[in-house]
mmCIF file of C-alpha atoms in Angstrom:
data_model
loop_
_atom_site.group_PDB
_atom_site.id
_atom_site.type_symbol
_atom_site.label_atom_id
_atom_site.label_comp_id
_atom_site.label_asym_id
_atom_site.label_seq_id
_atom_site.Cartn_x
_atom_site.Cartn_y
_atom_site.Cartn_z
ATOM 1 C CA UNK A 1 -21.899 -7.418 105.844
ATOM 2 C CA UNK A 2 -19.425 -9.418 108.017
ATOM 3 C CA UNK A 3 -19.706 -13.200 107.842
ATOM 4 C CA UNK A 4 -20.748 -14.691 111.216
ATOM 5 C CA UNK A 5 -18.010 -16.807 112.797
ATOM 6 C CA UNK A 6 -19.098 -20.301 113.841
ATOM 7 C CA UNK A 7 -16.326 -22.704 114.973
ATOM 8 C CA UNK A 8 -18.319 -25.742 113.818
ATOM 9 C CA UNK A 9 -18.259 -24.294 110.302
ATOM 10 C CA UNK A 10 -14.855 -22.574 110.279
ATOM 11 C CA UNK A 11 -12.990 -25.420 112.032
ATOM 12 C CA UNK A 12 -15.106 -28.482 111.265
ATOM 13 C CA UNK A 13 -17.565 -30.602 113.212
ATOM 14 C CA UNK A 14 -14.872 -32.165 115.444
ATOM 15 C CA UNK A 15 -13.248 -28.836 116.308
ATOM 16 C CA UNK A 16 -13.485 -29.414 120.063
ATOM 17 C CA UNK A 17 -11.361 -32.577 119.695
ATOM 18 C CA UNK A 18 -8.520 -30.686 118.035
ATOM 19 C CA UNK A 19 -5.784 -28.375 119.307
ATOM 20 C CA UNK A 20 -5.582 -25.085 117.426
ATOM 21 C CA UNK A 21 -3.371 -21.998 117.441
ATOM 22 C CA UNK A 22 -3.955 -18.583 115.932
ATOM 23 C CA UNK A 23 -4.335 -14.906 116.749
ATOM 24 C CA UNK A 24 -7.068 -12.600 117.981
ATOM 25 C CA UNK A 25 -7.141 -8.944 118.985
ATOM 26 C CA UNK A 26 -8.948 -8.253 122.237
ATOM 27 C CA UNK A 27 -8.560 -4.504 121.829
ATOM 28 C CA UNK A 28 -4.890 -3.996 122.677
ATOM 29 C CA UNK A 29 -3.236 -5.790 119.764
ATOM 30 C CA UNK A 30 -2.509 -9.268 118.402
ATOM 31 C CA UNK A 31 -2.616 -12.110 120.930
ATOM 32 C CA UNK A 32 -1.487 -15.677 120.251
ATOM 33 C CA UNK A 33 -4.237 -18.066 121.287
ATOM 34 C CA UNK A 34 -4.318 -21.793 121.952
ATOM 35 C CA UNK A 35 -7.628 -23.641 121.730
ATOM 36 C CA UNK A 36 -7.933 -26.929 123.608
ATOM 37 C CA UNK A 37 -11.208 -28.711 124.341
ATOM 38 C CA UNK A 38 -13.101 -25.833 122.787
ATOM 39 C CA UNK A 39 -11.666 -23.289 125.259
ATOM 40 C CA UNK A 40 -9.568 -20.358 124.018
ATOM 41 C CA UNK A 41 -6.449 -19.401 125.987
ATOM 42 C CA UNK A 42 -4.577 -16.128 125.538
ATOM 43 C CA UNK A 43 -0.891 -17.116 125.418
ATOM 44 C CA UNK A 44 0.560 -13.589 125.171
ATOM 45 C CA UNK A 45 2.370 -13.799 128.503
ATOM 46 C CA UNK A 46 3.862 -17.161 127.530
ATOM 47 C CA UNK A 47 4.984 -16.066 124.057
ATOM 48 C CA UNK A 48 4.139 -12.700 122.475
ATOM 49 C CA UNK A 49 3.933 -14.106 118.928
ATOM 50 C CA UNK A 50 2.653 -17.283 117.312
ATOM 51 C CA UNK A 51 6.159 -17.781 115.904
ATOM 52 C CA UNK A 52 7.648 -17.893 119.402
ATOM 53 C CA UNK A 53 4.802 -20.031 120.705
ATOM 54 C CA UNK A 54 5.632 -22.574 118.000
ATOM 55 C CA UNK A 55 9.409 -22.323 118.440
ATOM 56 C CA UNK A 56 9.082 -23.093 122.149
ATOM 57 C CA UNK A 57 6.293 -25.659 121.623
ATOM 58 C CA UNK A 58 4.495 -23.798 124.417
ATOM 59 C CA UNK A 59 1.208 -25.622 124.001
ATOM 60 C CA UNK A 60 0.210 -26.011 127.654
ATOM 61 C CA UNK A 61 -3.126 -24.218 128.065
ATOM 62 C CA UNK A 62 -2.620 -23.991 131.833
ATOM 63 C CA UNK A 63 0.227 -21.529 131.232
ATOM 64 C CA UNK A 64 -2.074 -19.082 129.466
ATOM 65 C CA UNK A 65 -5.162 -17.100 130.389
ATOM 66 C CA UNK A 66 -8.448 -18.898 129.749
ATOM 67 C CA UNK A 67 -10.769 -16.428 128.029
ATOM 68 C CA UNK A 68 -13.777 -18.660 127.483
ATOM 69 C CA UNK A 69 -15.369 -21.070 125.068
ATOM 70 C CA UNK A 70 -14.415 -20.213 121.499
ATOM 71 C CA UNK A 71 -18.039 -20.297 120.390
ATOM 72 C CA UNK A 72 -19.033 -17.849 123.117
ATOM 73 C CA UNK A 73 -16.425 -15.053 122.992
ATOM 74 C CA UNK A 74 -17.990 -13.205 120.065
ATOM 75 C CA UNK A 75 -15.204 -13.477 117.492
ATOM 76 C CA UNK A 76 -15.654 -11.541 114.259
ATOM 77 C CA UNK A 77 -13.542 -9.953 111.547
ATOM 78 C CA UNK A 78 -14.192 -6.372 112.629
ATOM 79 C CA UNK A 79 -15.861 -6.569 116.034
ATOM 80 C CA UNK A 80 -14.703 -5.978 119.594
ATOM 81 C CA UNK A 81 -12.775 -9.273 119.655
ATOM 82 C CA UNK A 82 -11.227 -9.525 116.202
ATOM 83 C CA UNK A 83 -10.171 -12.676 114.433
ATOM 84 C CA UNK A 84 -6.794 -12.227 112.700
ATOM 85 C CA UNK A 85 -4.747 -14.320 110.313
ATOM 86 C CA UNK A 86 -3.378 -17.216 112.412
ATOM 87 C CA UNK A 87 0.332 -16.525 111.729
ATOM 88 C CA UNK A 88 2.632 -13.591 112.325
ATOM 89 C CA UNK A 89 6.438 -13.774 111.880
ATOM 90 C CA UNK A 90 6.486 -16.926 109.743
ATOM 91 C CA UNK A 91 7.626 -16.615 106.131
ATOM 92 C CA UNK A 92 4.857 -17.398 103.650
ATOM 93 C CA UNK A 93 6.060 -19.914 101.062
ATOM 94 C CA UNK A 94 4.190 -21.782 98.346
ATOM 95 C CA UNK A 95 4.829 -24.807 96.167
ATOM 96 C CA UNK A 96 3.592 -24.457 92.626
ATOM 97 C CA UNK A 97 2.724 -26.919 89.875
ATOM 98 C CA UNK A 98 2.471 -29.873 92.263
ATOM 99 C CA UNK A 99 -0.416 -31.576 90.448
ATOM 100 C CA UNK A 100 -0.553 -32.785 86.846
ATOM 101 C CA UNK A 101 -3.654 -30.708 86.075
ATOM 102 C CA UNK A 102 -2.113 -27.529 87.447
ATOM 103 C CA UNK A 103 1.051 -28.212 85.433
ATOM 104 C CA UNK A 104 -0.936 -28.424 82.218
ATOM 105 C CA UNK A 105 -2.908 -25.305 83.081
ATOM 106 C CA UNK A 106 0.317 -23.352 83.609
ATOM 107 C CA UNK A 107 1.572 -24.523 80.218
ATOM 108 C CA UNK A 108 -1.767 -23.477 78.721
ATOM 109 C CA UNK A 109 -1.425 -20.009 80.259
ATOM 110 C CA UNK A 110 2.087 -19.743 78.868
ATOM 111 C CA UNK A 111 1.168 -20.933 75.350
ATOM 112 C CA UNK A 112 -1.967 -18.772 75.265
ATOM 113 C CA UNK A 113 0.083 -15.750 76.448
ATOM 114 C CA UNK A 114 -2.424 -15.054 79.190
ATOM 115 C CA UNK A 115 -5.357 -14.933 76.743
ATOM 116 C CA UNK A 116 -8.288 -16.926 78.169
ATOM 117 C CA UNK A 117 -9.917 -17.110 74.742
ATOM 118 C CA UNK A 118 -6.949 -18.943 73.238
ATOM 119 C CA UNK A 119 -6.670 -21.439 76.075
ATOM 120 C CA UNK A 120 -9.225 -24.031 74.931
ATOM 121 C CA UNK A 121 -7.351 -25.038 71.784
ATOM 122 C CA UNK A 122 -4.038 -25.307 73.637
ATOM 123 C CA UNK A 123 -5.714 -27.338 76.389
ATOM 124 C CA UNK A 124 -7.133 -29.848 73.935
ATOM 125 C CA UNK A 125 -3.747 -30.427 72.301
ATOM 126 C CA UNK A 126 -1.851 -30.809 75.569
ATOM 127 C CA UNK A 127 -4.392 -33.128 77.184
ATOM 128 C CA UNK A 128 -4.289 -35.335 74.130
ATOM 129 C CA UNK A 129 -0.508 -35.539 74.254
ATOM 130 C CA UNK A 130 0.494 -35.684 77.920
ATOM 131 C CA UNK A 131 -2.582 -35.956 80.154
ATOM 132 C CA UNK A 132 -2.126 -39.595 81.123
ATOM 133 C CA UNK A 133 1.674 -39.531 81.147
ATOM 134 C CA UNK A 134 1.806 -36.551 83.506
ATOM 135 C CA UNK A 135 -0.361 -38.272 86.097
ATOM 136 C CA UNK A 136 1.669 -41.473 86.101
ATOM 137 C CA UNK A 137 5.238 -40.214 86.202
ATOM 138 C CA UNK A 138 7.228 -39.596 89.415
ATOM 139 C CA UNK A 139 9.097 -36.267 89.414
ATOM 140 C CA UNK A 140 12.852 -36.641 88.999
ATOM 141 C CA UNK A 141 12.635 -40.306 87.933
ATOM 142 C CA UNK A 142 14.170 -41.856 84.782
ATOM 143 C CA UNK A 143 10.630 -42.095 83.401
ATOM 144 C CA UNK A 144 10.217 -38.350 83.931
ATOM 145 C CA UNK A 145 13.470 -37.696 82.069
ATOM 146 C CA UNK A 146 12.251 -39.850 79.169
ATOM 147 C CA UNK A 147 8.926 -37.980 79.061
ATOM 148 C CA UNK A 148 10.800 -34.677 79.085
ATOM 149 C CA UNK A 149 12.868 -35.697 76.071
ATOM 150 C CA UNK A 150 9.770 -36.842 74.214
ATOM 151 C CA UNK A 151 8.052 -33.511 74.887
ATOM 152 C CA UNK A 152 11.149 -31.591 73.776
ATOM 153 C CA UNK A 153 11.147 -33.601 70.541
ATOM 154 C CA UNK A 154 7.497 -32.626 70.001
ATOM 155 C CA UNK A 155 8.149 -28.930 70.822
ATOM 156 C CA UNK A 156 5.823 -29.174 73.824
ATOM 157 C CA UNK A 157 8.363 -28.643 76.598
ATOM 158 C CA UNK A 158 7.847 -25.801 79.075
ATOM 159 C CA UNK A 159 9.497 -24.364 82.157
ATOM 160 C CA UNK A 160 6.331 -25.372 84.030
ATOM 161 C CA UNK A 161 6.786 -29.009 83.068
ATOM 162 C CA UNK A 162 10.351 -28.786 84.370
ATOM 163 C CA UNK A 163 9.123 -28.075 87.901
ATOM 164 C CA UNK A 164 6.222 -30.519 87.516
ATOM 165 C CA UNK A 165 8.282 -33.612 86.641
ATOM 166 C CA UNK A 166 11.905 -32.537 87.126
ATOM 167 C CA UNK A 167 13.923 -33.082 90.324
ATOM 168 C CA UNK A 168 13.381 -29.571 91.724
ATOM 169 C CA UNK A 169 10.020 -28.324 92.979
ATOM 170 C CA UNK A 170 8.884 -24.744 92.471
ATOM 171 C CA UNK A 171 9.051 -23.039 95.864
ATOM 172 C CA UNK A 172 8.352 -19.309 95.951
ATOM 173 C CA UNK A 173 7.525 -16.587 98.463
ATOM 174 C CA UNK A 174 3.815 -15.834 98.347
ATOM 175 C CA UNK A 175 3.511 -12.834 100.667
ATOM 176 C CA UNK A 176 5.528 -10.675 103.064
ATOM 177 C CA UNK A 177 5.565 -11.404 106.778
ATOM 178 C CA UNK A 178 2.344 -10.147 108.446
ATOM 179 C CA UNK A 179 0.625 -9.521 105.078
ATOM 180 C CA UNK A 180 -1.750 -12.509 105.059
ATOM 181 C CA UNK A 181 -5.462 -12.063 105.707
ATOM 182 C CA UNK A 182 -7.639 -14.453 107.663
ATOM 183 C CA UNK A 183 -11.034 -16.111 107.725
ATOM 184 C CA UNK A 184 -13.877 -13.821 106.642
ATOM 185 C CA UNK A 185 -11.641 -11.044 105.343
ATOM 186 C CA UNK A 186 -11.759 -9.548 101.867
ATOM 187 C CA UNK A 187 -9.330 -11.213 99.475
ATOM 188 C CA UNK A 188 -7.797 -9.145 96.681
ATOM 189 C CA UNK A 189 -7.176 -9.500 92.960
ATOM 190 C CA UNK A 190 -5.354 -6.835 90.980
ATOM 191 C CA UNK A 191 -7.754 -4.297 89.498
ATOM 192 C CA UNK A 192 -6.047 -4.647 86.085
ATOM 193 C CA UNK A 193 -6.399 -8.458 85.910
ATOM 194 C CA UNK A 194 -9.002 -9.961 83.576
ATOM 195 C CA UNK A 195 -8.242 -13.691 84.048
ATOM 196 C CA UNK A 196 -7.759 -14.981 87.582
ATOM 197 C CA UNK A 197 -8.900 -17.638 90.018
ATOM 198 C CA UNK A 198 -8.697 -18.884 93.606
ATOM 199 C CA UNK A 199 -6.310 -21.698 94.481
ATOM 200 C CA UNK A 200 -7.714 -23.815 97.340
ATOM 201 C CA UNK A 201 -4.851 -25.452 99.210
ATOM 202 C CA UNK A 202 -3.753 -27.149 102.400
ATOM 203 C CA UNK A 203 -1.072 -25.106 104.144
ATOM 204 C CA UNK A 204 1.500 -26.631 106.506
ATOM 205 C CA UNK A 205 2.898 -24.801 109.524
ATOM 206 C CA UNK A 206 6.607 -25.604 109.907
ATOM 207 C CA UNK A 207 8.643 -24.860 113.033
ATOM 208 C CA UNK A 208 12.209 -23.447 113.046
ATOM 209 C CA UNK A 209 13.627 -26.989 113.203
ATOM 210 C CA UNK A 210 11.905 -27.825 109.900
ATOM 211 C CA UNK A 211 9.131 -30.006 111.345
ATOM 212 C CA UNK A 212 5.597 -29.724 110.025
ATOM 213 C CA UNK A 213 3.525 -29.315 113.199
ATOM 214 C CA UNK A 214 0.073 -28.476 111.893
ATOM 215 C CA UNK A 215 -2.069 -27.391 108.976
ATOM 216 C CA UNK A 216 -4.772 -25.002 107.884
ATOM 217 C CA UNK A 217 -6.567 -24.035 104.681
ATOM 218 C CA UNK A 218 -5.386 -21.329 102.321
ATOM 219 C CA UNK A 219 -6.300 -19.420 99.179
ATOM 220 C CA UNK A 220 -3.273 -18.673 96.984
ATOM 221 C CA UNK A 221 -5.055 -16.160 94.754
ATOM 222 C CA UNK A 222 -3.617 -16.352 91.233
ATOM 223 C CA UNK A 223 -3.659 -14.033 88.206
ATOM 224 C CA UNK A 224 -3.587 -16.274 85.152
ATOM 225 C CA UNK A 225 -3.247 -13.443 82.662
ATOM 226 C CA UNK A 226 -0.156 -11.938 84.318
ATOM 227 C CA UNK A 227 1.747 -15.183 84.840
ATOM 228 C CA UNK A 228 0.636 -16.437 81.431
ATOM 229 C CA UNK A 229 2.257 -13.474 79.705
ATOM 230 C CA UNK A 230 5.571 -14.255 81.381
ATOM 231 C CA UNK A 231 6.692 -16.449 84.260
ATOM 232 C CA UNK A 232 8.848 -13.480 85.317
ATOM 233 C CA UNK A 233 5.599 -11.765 86.323
ATOM 234 C CA UNK A 234 5.049 -14.359 89.067
ATOM 235 C CA UNK A 235 5.551 -11.689 91.731
ATOM 236 C CA UNK A 236 2.780 -9.524 90.277
ATOM 237 C CA UNK A 237 0.570 -12.557 89.761
ATOM 238 C CA UNK A 238 0.947 -13.813 93.316
ATOM 239 C CA UNK A 239 1.884 -11.026 95.747
ATOM 240 C CA UNK A 240 -0.657 -8.225 95.992
ATOM 241 C CA UNK A 241 -2.576 -6.606 98.811
ATOM 242 C CA UNK A 242 -4.905 -9.162 100.462
ATOM 243 C CA UNK A 243 -4.024 -11.843 97.896
ATOM 244 C CA UNK A 244 -3.168 -14.539 100.449
ATOM 245 C CA UNK A 245 -5.714 -15.861 102.925
ATOM 246 C CA UNK A 246 -5.398 -18.490 105.653
ATOM 247 C CA UNK A 247 -7.941 -20.416 107.711
ATOM 248 C CA UNK A 248 -9.213 -19.154 111.029
ATOM 249 C CA UNK A 249 -6.744 -21.248 113.067
ATOM 250 C CA UNK A 250 -3.979 -23.788 112.496
ATOM 251 C CA UNK A 251 -4.788 -27.317 113.659
ATOM 252 C CA UNK A 252 -1.821 -28.889 115.449
ATOM 253 C CA UNK A 253 -0.841 -32.454 114.658
ATOM 254 C CA UNK A 254 -1.670 -34.978 117.390
ATOM 255 C CA UNK A 255 -3.115 -38.481 117.666
ATOM 256 C CA UNK A 256 -6.386 -37.306 116.140
ATOM 257 C CA UNK A 257 -4.912 -35.320 113.254
ATOM 258 C CA UNK A 258 -1.659 -36.214 111.499
ATOM 259 C CA UNK A 259 0.276 -35.531 108.315
ATOM 260 C CA UNK A 260 -1.491 -38.582 106.871
ATOM 261 C CA UNK A 261 -4.777 -36.701 107.197
ATOM 262 C CA UNK A 262 -3.215 -34.005 105.021
ATOM 263 C CA UNK A 263 -2.146 -36.615 102.475
ATOM 264 C CA UNK A 264 -5.714 -37.967 102.329
ATOM 265 C CA UNK A 265 -7.550 -34.643 102.407
ATOM 266 C CA UNK A 266 -10.363 -33.966 99.955
ATOM 267 C CA UNK A 267 -10.715 -30.226 99.445
ATOM 268 C CA UNK A 268 -13.858 -28.671 98.039
ATOM 269 C CA UNK A 269 -14.340 -25.198 96.674
ATOM 270 C CA UNK A 270 -17.499 -23.246 95.981
ATOM 271 C CA UNK A 271 -17.691 -19.827 94.349
ATOM 272 C CA UNK A 272 -20.932 -17.863 94.523
ATOM 273 C CA UNK A 273 -21.211 -14.622 92.586
ATOM 274 C CA UNK A 274 -23.560 -11.743 93.228
ATOM 275 C CA UNK A 275 -24.669 -12.318 89.618
ATOM 276 C CA UNK A 276 -26.066 -15.766 90.500
ATOM 277 C CA UNK A 277 -23.084 -17.640 89.090
ATOM 278 C CA UNK A 278 -21.869 -20.692 91.014
ATOM 279 C CA UNK A 279 -18.864 -22.940 90.505
ATOM 280 C CA UNK A 280 -17.982 -26.088 92.429
ATOM 281 C CA UNK A 281 -14.594 -27.759 92.363
ATOM 282 C CA UNK A 282 -12.542 -30.303 94.260
ATOM 283 C CA UNK A 283 -8.917 -31.154 94.895
ATOM 284 C CA UNK A 284 -7.699 -34.522 96.202
ATOM 285 C CA UNK A 285 -4.377 -34.414 98.006
ATOM 286 C CA UNK A 286 -3.653 -38.059 97.162
ATOM 287 C CA UNK A 287 -3.144 -36.890 93.561
ATOM 288 C CA UNK A 288 -0.205 -34.643 94.479
ATOM 289 C CA UNK A 289 2.987 -35.440 92.577
ATOM 290 C CA UNK A 290 5.368 -34.703 95.465
ATOM 291 C CA UNK A 291 4.762 -35.732 99.064
ATOM 292 C CA UNK A 292 4.074 -32.810 101.449
ATOM 293 C CA UNK A 293 7.137 -33.639 103.550
ATOM 294 C CA UNK A 294 9.283 -33.707 100.393
ATOM 295 C CA UNK A 295 8.059 -30.194 99.586
ATOM 296 C CA UNK A 296 9.017 -29.078 103.100
ATOM 297 C CA UNK A 297 12.446 -30.638 102.622
ATOM 298 C CA UNK A 298 12.968 -28.799 99.354
ATOM 299 C CA UNK A 299 11.914 -25.499 100.940
ATOM 300 C CA UNK A 300 14.582 -26.072 103.590
ATOM 301 C CA UNK A 301 17.331 -27.425 101.317
ATOM 302 C CA UNK A 302 19.621 -24.385 101.551
ATOM 303 C CA UNK A 303 17.644 -21.930 103.641
ATOM 304 C CA UNK A 304 16.895 -21.456 107.315
ATOM 305 C CA UNK A 305 13.702 -20.063 108.844
ATOM 306 C CA UNK A 306 14.384 -19.004 112.436
ATOM 307 C CA UNK A 307 10.749 -17.934 112.872
ATOM 308 C CA UNK A 308 9.380 -20.916 110.957
ATOM 309 C CA UNK A 309 7.270 -20.760 107.832
ATOM 310 C CA UNK A 310 3.990 -21.830 106.296
ATOM 311 C CA UNK A 311 3.953 -23.734 103.014
ATOM 312 C CA UNK A 312 1.063 -23.812 100.546
ATOM 313 C CA UNK A 313 1.099 -27.304 99.008
ATOM 314 C CA UNK A 314 -0.488 -26.513 95.639
ATOM 315 C CA UNK A 315 -3.830 -27.395 94.131
ATOM 316 C CA UNK A 316 -5.459 -29.767 91.701
ATOM 317 C CA UNK A 317 -8.167 -27.198 91.025
ATOM 318 C CA UNK A 318 -7.968 -25.351 87.690
ATOM 319 C CA UNK A 319 -11.322 -23.773 86.725
ATOM 320 C CA UNK A 320 -12.209 -23.958 83.028
ATOM 321 C CA UNK A 321 -15.982 -23.540 83.312
ATOM 322 C CA UNK A 322 -17.151 -20.549 81.242
ATOM 323 C CA UNK A 323 -18.626 -17.690 83.213
ATOM 324 C CA UNK A 324 -19.870 -15.091 80.730
ATOM 325 C CA UNK A 325 -18.567 -15.858 77.253
ATOM 326 C CA UNK A 326 -18.239 -19.321 75.691
ATOM 327 C CA UNK A 327 -14.565 -20.235 75.422
ATOM 328 C CA UNK A 328 -13.414 -17.503 77.833
ATOM 329 C CA UNK A 329 -13.318 -19.742 80.913
ATOM 330 C CA UNK A 330 -13.624 -18.585 84.514
ATOM 331 C CA UNK A 331 -12.508 -15.381 86.145
ATOM 332 C CA UNK A 332 -13.500 -13.683 89.391
ATOM 333 C CA UNK A 333 -15.864 -10.781 89.788
ATOM 334 C CA UNK A 334 -15.906 -8.400 92.714
ATOM 335 C CA UNK A 335 -18.322 -9.694 95.337
ATOM 336 C CA UNK A 336 -17.668 -13.390 94.751
ATOM 337 C CA UNK A 337 -17.810 -15.501 97.900
ATOM 338 C CA UNK A 338 -15.072 -18.151 97.926
ATOM 339 C CA UNK A 339 -15.438 -21.087 100.334
ATOM 340 C CA UNK A 340 -12.696 -23.710 100.684
ATOM 341 C CA UNK A 341 -13.419 -26.718 102.900
ATOM 342 C CA UNK A 342 -12.206 -30.083 104.147
ATOM 343 C CA UNK A 343 -13.701 -31.924 107.155
ATOM 344 C CA UNK A 344 -10.652 -31.945 109.462
ATOM 345 C CA UNK A 345 -9.802 -28.264 108.870
ATOM 346 C CA UNK A 346 -13.225 -26.705 108.448
ATOM 347 C CA UNK A 347 -14.076 -23.974 105.955
ATOM 348 C CA UNK A 348 -12.210 -20.836 104.863
ATOM 349 C CA UNK A 349 -14.525 -18.125 103.534
ATOM 350 C CA UNK A 350 -13.485 -14.863 101.878
ATOM 351 C CA UNK A 351 -15.158 -12.210 99.724
ATOM 352 C CA UNK A 352 -13.400 -11.087 96.532
ATOM 353 C CA UNK A 353 -12.554 -7.446 95.986
ATOM 354 C CA UNK A 354 -9.688 -5.691 94.253
ATOM 355 C CA UNK A 355 -6.326 -5.275 95.919
ATOM 356 C CA UNK A 356 -6.816 -1.508 95.633
ATOM 357 C CA UNK A 357 -10.154 -1.627 97.439
ATOM 358 C CA UNK A 358 -9.237 -4.197 100.112
ATOM 359 C CA UNK A 359 -8.229 -2.730 103.482
ATOM 360 C CA UNK A 360 -4.660 -1.469 103.128
ATOM 361 C CA UNK A 361 -1.941 -3.470 104.884
ATOM 362 C CA UNK A 362 -0.526 -1.083 107.495
ATOM 363 C CA UNK A 363 0.385 -3.255 110.501
ATOM 364 C CA UNK A 364 3.912 -4.388 109.658
ATOM 365 C CA UNK A 365 6.910 -5.458 111.715
ATOM 366 C CA UNK A 366 7.659 -2.002 113.139
ATOM 367 C CA UNK A 367 4.052 -1.610 114.259
ATOM 368 C CA UNK A 368 4.064 -5.067 115.845
ATOM 369 C CA UNK A 369 7.271 -4.383 117.779
ATOM 370 C CA UNK A 370 5.933 -1.047 119.050
ATOM 371 C CA UNK A 371 2.668 -2.679 120.054
ATOM 372 C CA UNK A 372 4.301 -5.553 121.937
ATOM 373 C CA UNK A 373 6.741 -3.183 123.657
ATOM 374 C CA UNK A 374 3.902 -0.906 124.724
ATOM 375 C CA UNK A 375 2.120 -3.881 126.287
ATOM 376 C CA UNK A 376 5.248 -5.032 128.112
ATOM 377 C CA UNK A 377 5.397 -8.319 126.242
ATOM 378 C CA UNK A 378 8.904 -8.164 124.812
ATOM 379 C CA UNK A 379 11.585 -10.166 126.586
ATOM 380 C CA UNK A 380 15.355 -9.806 126.619
#
């Protein structure tokens, strides 16, 4: 059954004070929308895509078509006015291993070879050796280099620790353009994965000039068994049908919401299974090892993004709570409800299914171009 859309829940209690951008389908195809003062404006005639809306900073609601109060237009995932993922032509990038806890969990996956049952013993050894040091060291610093050498001497070094405390962040492509799913949609895990988890994250929206202009919530679904067997399986662990979800809308930075709010964000996660299982977790952005703007800079170091990009900032959350068998840790089951929340960005809710059973991704770039051309929205 579709999850009812309520802006006060999906966007937070102060949603009317914010400026938001995203996409809806009113029956003809994707429409960029701007929400100001609680009123939704169709910006299709101003810019046919969210990417162009951002590139031109076309955030004047008077230039669009007012379509009514957001809480009164009947938005839903599969109804007459459909809520879509809030981005379109932007590349989908992600920063990995940006928190000390996530760094250790990646090393645990690697040492346990993707076996959840072997993870507890590895975890105990690593936490005893490097838990405190990892949290205190600044990546790329002389202290980080000294810690690296000490870990090499103790045969504890890992490629994951290199990106955690070395000078270069891990920046990877999470999903193809137009492949993300939005609020309320099914989110997919591979049907052949037996150890996996959500990754609740803040996601920055970056314009073509490299400026972070807003943020939303995201779920960077992760397969711990695949990546644990080999880091070269990152693509299979990260990029699958419906494996990347984004919040209902992107909140634009302004006087009431800034990059400092991202730096201070407290993110909560709740998983509720159809079997009665519940798991609660939290991630504090002030524990991140690299500043969000530094991660944006590294993503841009020798690459251009003419349509902009979104950047997942990583997570502190690494679930170890047993679900069925003692010592086996957490993994998803089909039907799990995953809710990721923070006050300034609201709550992202998705239901877990397999990537095979999630709605197939069929609306790609060719389909978008045909749709926009058919509606007379393309410009020379």
